CSV table of C-alpha atoms in Angstrom, one decimal:
chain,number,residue,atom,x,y,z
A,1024,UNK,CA,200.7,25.6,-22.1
A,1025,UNK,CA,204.1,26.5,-20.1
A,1026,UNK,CA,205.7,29.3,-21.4
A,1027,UNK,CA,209.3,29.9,-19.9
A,1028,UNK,CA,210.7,33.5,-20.5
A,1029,UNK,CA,214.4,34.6,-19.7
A,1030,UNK,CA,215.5,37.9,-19.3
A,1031,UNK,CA,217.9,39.9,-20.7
A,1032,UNK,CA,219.1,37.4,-23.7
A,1033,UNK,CA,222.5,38.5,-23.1
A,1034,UNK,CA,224.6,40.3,-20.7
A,1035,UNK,CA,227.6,41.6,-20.9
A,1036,UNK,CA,229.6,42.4,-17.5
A,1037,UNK,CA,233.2,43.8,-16.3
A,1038,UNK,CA,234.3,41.2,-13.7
A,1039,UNK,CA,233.6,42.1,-10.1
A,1040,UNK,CA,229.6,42.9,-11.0
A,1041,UNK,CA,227.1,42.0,-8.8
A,1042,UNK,CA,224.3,40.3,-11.8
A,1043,UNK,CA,221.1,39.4,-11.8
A,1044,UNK,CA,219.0,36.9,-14.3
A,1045,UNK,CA,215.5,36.6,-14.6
A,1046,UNK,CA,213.3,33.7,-15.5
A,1047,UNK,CA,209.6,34.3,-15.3
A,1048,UNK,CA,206.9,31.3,-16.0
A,1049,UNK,CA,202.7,31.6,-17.3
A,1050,UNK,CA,201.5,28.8,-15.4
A,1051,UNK,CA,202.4,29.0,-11.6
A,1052,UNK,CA,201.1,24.9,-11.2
A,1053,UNK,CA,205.1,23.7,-11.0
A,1054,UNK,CA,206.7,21.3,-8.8
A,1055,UNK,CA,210.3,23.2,-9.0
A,1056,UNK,CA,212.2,25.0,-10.7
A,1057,UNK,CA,216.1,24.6,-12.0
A,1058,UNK,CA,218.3,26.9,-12.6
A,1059,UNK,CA,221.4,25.2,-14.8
A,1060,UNK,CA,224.3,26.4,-16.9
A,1061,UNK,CA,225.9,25.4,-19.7
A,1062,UNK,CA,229.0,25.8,-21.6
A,1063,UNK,CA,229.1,26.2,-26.0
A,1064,UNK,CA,228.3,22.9,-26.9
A,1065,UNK,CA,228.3,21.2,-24.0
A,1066,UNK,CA,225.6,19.5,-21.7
A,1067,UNK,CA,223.5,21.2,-18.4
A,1068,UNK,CA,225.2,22.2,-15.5
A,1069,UNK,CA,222.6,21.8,-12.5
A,1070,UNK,CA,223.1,24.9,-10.5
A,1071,UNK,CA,220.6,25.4,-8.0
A,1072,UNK,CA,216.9,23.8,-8.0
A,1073,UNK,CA,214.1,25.4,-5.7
A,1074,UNK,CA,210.9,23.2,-4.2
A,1075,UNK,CA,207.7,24.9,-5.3
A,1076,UNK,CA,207.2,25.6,-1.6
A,1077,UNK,CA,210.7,27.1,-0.8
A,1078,UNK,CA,211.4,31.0,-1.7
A,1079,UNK,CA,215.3,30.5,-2.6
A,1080,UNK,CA,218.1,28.7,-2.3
A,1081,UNK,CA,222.3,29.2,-2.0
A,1082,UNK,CA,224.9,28.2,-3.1
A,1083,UNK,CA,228.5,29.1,-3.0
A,1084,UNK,CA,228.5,32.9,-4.9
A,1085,UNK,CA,224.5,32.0,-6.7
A,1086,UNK,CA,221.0,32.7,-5.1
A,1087,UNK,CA,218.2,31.8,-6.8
A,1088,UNK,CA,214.6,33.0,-5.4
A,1089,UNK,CA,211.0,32.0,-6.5
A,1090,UNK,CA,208.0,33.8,-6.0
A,1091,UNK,CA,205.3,31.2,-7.5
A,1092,UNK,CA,202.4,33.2,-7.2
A,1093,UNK,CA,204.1,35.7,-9.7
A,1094,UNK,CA,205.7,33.5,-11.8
A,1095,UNK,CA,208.8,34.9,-11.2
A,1096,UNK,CA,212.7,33.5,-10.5
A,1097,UNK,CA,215.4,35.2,-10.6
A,1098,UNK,CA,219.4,34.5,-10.4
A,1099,UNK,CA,222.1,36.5,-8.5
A,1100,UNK,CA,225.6,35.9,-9.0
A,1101,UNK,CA,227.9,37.4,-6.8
A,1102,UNK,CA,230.9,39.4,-7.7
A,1103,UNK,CA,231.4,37.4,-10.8
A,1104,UNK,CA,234.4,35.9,-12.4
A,1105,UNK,CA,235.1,35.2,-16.2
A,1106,UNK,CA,234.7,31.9,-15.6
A,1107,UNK,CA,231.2,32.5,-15.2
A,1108,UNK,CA,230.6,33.0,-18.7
A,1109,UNK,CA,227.8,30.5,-19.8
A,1110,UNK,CA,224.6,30.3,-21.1
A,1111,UNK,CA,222.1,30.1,-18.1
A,1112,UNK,CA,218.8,28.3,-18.4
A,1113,UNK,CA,215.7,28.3,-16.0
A,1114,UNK,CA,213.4,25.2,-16.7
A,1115,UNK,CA,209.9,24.5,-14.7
A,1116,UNK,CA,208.8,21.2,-13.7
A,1117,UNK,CA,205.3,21.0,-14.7
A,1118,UNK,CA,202.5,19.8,-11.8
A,1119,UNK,CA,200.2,18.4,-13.9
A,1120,UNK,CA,200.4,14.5,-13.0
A,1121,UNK,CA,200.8,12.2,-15.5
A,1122,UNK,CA,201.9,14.5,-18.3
A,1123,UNK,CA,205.0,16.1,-16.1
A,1124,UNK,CA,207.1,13.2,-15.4
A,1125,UNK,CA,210.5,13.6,-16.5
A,1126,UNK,CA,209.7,16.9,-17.9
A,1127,UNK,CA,211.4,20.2,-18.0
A,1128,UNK,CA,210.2,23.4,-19.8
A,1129,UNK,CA,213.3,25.6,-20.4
A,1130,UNK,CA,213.4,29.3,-21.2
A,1131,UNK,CA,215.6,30.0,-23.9
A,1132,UNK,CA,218.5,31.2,-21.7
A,1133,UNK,CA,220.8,34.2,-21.3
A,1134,UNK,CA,224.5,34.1,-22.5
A,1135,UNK,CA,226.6,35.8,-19.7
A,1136,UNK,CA,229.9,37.4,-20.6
A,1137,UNK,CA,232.2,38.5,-18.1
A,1138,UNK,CA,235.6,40.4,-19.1
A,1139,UNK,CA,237.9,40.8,-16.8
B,446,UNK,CA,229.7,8.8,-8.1
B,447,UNK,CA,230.3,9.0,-12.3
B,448,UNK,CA,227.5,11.5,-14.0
B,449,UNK,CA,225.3,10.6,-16.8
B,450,UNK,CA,227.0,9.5,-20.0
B,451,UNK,CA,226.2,9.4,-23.3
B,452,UNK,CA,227.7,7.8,-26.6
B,453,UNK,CA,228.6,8.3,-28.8
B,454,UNK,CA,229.5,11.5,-28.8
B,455,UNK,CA,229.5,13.0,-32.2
B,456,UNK,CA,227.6,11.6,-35.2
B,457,UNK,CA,227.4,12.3,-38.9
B,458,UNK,CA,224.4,10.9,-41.1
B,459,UNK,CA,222.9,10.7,-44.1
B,460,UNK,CA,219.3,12.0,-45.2
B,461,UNK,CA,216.9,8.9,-44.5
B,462,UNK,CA,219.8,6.6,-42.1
B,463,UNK,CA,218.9,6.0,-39.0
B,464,UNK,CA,220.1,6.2,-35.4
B,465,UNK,CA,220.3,5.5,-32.0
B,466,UNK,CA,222.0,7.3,-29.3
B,467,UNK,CA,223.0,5.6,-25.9
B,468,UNK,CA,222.3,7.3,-22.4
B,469,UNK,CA,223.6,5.5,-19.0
B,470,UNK,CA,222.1,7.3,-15.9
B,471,UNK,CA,224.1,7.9,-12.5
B,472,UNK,CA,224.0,5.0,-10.7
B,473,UNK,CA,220.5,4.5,-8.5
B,474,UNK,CA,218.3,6.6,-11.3
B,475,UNK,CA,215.2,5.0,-12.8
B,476,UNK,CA,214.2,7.9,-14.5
B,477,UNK,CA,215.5,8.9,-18.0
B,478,UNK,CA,214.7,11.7,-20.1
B,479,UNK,CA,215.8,12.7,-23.2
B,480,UNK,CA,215.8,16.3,-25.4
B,481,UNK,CA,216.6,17.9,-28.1
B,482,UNK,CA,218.5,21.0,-28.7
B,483,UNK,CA,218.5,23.6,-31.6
B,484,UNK,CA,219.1,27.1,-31.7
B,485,UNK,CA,216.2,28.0,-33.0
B,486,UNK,CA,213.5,26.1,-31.0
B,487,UNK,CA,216.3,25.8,-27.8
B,488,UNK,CA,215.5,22.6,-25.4
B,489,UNK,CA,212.6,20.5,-26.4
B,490,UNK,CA,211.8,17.6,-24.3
B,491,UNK,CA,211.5,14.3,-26.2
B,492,UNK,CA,210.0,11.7,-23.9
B,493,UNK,CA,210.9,10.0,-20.4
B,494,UNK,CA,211.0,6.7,-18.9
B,495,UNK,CA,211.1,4.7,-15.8
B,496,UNK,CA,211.1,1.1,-15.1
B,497,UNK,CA,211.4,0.4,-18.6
B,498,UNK,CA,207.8,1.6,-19.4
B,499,UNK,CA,207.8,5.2,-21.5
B,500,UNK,CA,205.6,7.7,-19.2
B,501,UNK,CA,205.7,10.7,-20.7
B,502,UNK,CA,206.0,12.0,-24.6
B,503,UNK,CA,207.1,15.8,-26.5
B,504,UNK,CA,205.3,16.6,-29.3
B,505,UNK,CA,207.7,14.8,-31.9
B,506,UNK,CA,206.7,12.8,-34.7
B,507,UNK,CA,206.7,8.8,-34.7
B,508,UNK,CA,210.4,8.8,-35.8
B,509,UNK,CA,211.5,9.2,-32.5
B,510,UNK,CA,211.1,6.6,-30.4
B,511,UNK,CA,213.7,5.1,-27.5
B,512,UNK,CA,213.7,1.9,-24.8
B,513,UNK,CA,214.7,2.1,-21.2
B,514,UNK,CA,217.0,-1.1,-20.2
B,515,UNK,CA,216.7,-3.3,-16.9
B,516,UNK,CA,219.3,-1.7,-15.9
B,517,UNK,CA,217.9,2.0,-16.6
B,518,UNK,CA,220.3,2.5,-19.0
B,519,UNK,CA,218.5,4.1,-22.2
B,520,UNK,CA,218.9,4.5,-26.0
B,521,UNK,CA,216.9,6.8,-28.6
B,522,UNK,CA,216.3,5.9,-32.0
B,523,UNK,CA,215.2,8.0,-34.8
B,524,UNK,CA,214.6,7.0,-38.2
B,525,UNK,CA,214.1,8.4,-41.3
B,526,UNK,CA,217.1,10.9,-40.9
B,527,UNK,CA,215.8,15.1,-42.5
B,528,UNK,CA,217.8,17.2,-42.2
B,529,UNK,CA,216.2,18.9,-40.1
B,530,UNK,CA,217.3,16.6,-36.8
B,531,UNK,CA,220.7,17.8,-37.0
B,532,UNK,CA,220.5,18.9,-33.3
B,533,UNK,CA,222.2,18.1,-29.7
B,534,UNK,CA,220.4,15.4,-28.5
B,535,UNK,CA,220.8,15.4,-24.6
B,536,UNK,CA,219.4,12.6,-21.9
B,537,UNK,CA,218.5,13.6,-18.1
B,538,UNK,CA,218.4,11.6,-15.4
B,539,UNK,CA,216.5,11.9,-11.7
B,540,UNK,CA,215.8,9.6,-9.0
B,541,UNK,CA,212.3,8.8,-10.0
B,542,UNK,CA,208.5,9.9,-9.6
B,543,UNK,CA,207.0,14.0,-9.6
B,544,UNK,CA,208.8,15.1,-6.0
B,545,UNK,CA,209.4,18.4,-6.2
B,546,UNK,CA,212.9,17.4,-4.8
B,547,UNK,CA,213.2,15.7,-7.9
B,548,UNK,CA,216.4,17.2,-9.3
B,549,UNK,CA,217.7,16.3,-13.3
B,550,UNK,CA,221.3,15.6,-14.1
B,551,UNK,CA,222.4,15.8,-17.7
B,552,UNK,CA,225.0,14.2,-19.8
B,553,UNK,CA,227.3,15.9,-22.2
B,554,UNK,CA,224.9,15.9,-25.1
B,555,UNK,CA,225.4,13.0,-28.7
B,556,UNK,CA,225.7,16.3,-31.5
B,557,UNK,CA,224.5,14.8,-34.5
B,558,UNK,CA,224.3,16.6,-37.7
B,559,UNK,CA,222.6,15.4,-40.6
B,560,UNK,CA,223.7,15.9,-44.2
């Protein structure tokens, strides 16, 4: 079974920071993996979303990396802002045919704080 | 091009009621997905669908149950209200298939809480 972990659970940050988030995954079998944010009780953000045979991907200030083998991912965010302040998620597409379509495990996230 | 939407947006219930929640996916998505939130188990996938035919299921009981539209558009029903549903329910939708391109778009989430 797919466990998803996330660490820290929180972080707390002065604006300007350099961050980085970590997601790490027990079964390496995945078709991608998302990285998303979201707001207090509000949907997913998508933020980035890596191929299971691509090492990272950019965009904007983010840039997420995956090492499959490892069963790592992480997130850096770029001299952040406080409007980065979100819960961010990692979730795994399984690769495990039938049983993975439309399926996302998610860790259980870490809630950013930046003050300015 | 207009995101995924859901509605309603906010729902109160009794114990034992029942539900259904309403998903429309951006336009040119066939597949649907649909999870629930808590803050104790966090996001727990539900089940998907494509082409009107459900492909994939969460370990949820029979309560739970939902239909995919023509049109893609999707709703979720679950019966026999506890309390313990009270939850964000959230819907996803993708293009379609396992591609590992394959990137999910959610909607703003139906909160229902259950008294």
């Amino acid at each position: 079974k797919q466990e998803v972990t996330q660490i820290p659970a929180a972080l707390s940050v002065p604006e300007g920071e350099n961050l980085v988030l970590n997601c790490s995954f027990t079964d390496s079998a995945i078709y991608n993996l998302q990285w998303f944010r979201q707001d207090p009780g509000k949907g997913l953000t998508s933020l980035l979303l890596i191929q299971s045979s691509q090492r990272e991907q950019t965009s904007g200030r983010l840039n997420a990396s995956l090492d499959k083998s490892s069963g790592r991912s992480t997130l850096y965010i770029a001299a952040s802002q406080p409007g980065d302040s979100a819960t961010y998620l990692c979730a795994v597409r399984p690769r495990a045919g039938g049983t993975s379509y439309g399926k996302l495990t998610f860790g259980q996230g870490t809630i950013l704080t930046v003050h300015p | 091009k207009a995101g995924v939407t859901q509605t309603p947006r906010y729902l109160i219930k009794t114990r034992g009621q029942q539900v259904t929640l309403s998903c429309s996916p951006i336009s040119g998505h066939r597949s649907v997905s649909w999870y629930q939130q808590t803050p104790g188990q966090g996001l727990q996938f539900l089940f998907e669908y494509f082409s009107e035919t459900q492909r994939n299921k969460g370990n949820f009981p029979g309560r739970f149950s939902g239909r995919q539209f023509s049109n893609s558009r999707s709703e979720m029903n679950v019966s026999t209200l506890e309390l313990g549903d009270s939850a964000l329910y959230l819907c996803a939708s993708s293009l379609a298939g396992d591609a590992a391109y394959n990137e999910q778009f959610f909607g703003p989430g139906t909160r229902l809480t259950v008294l």
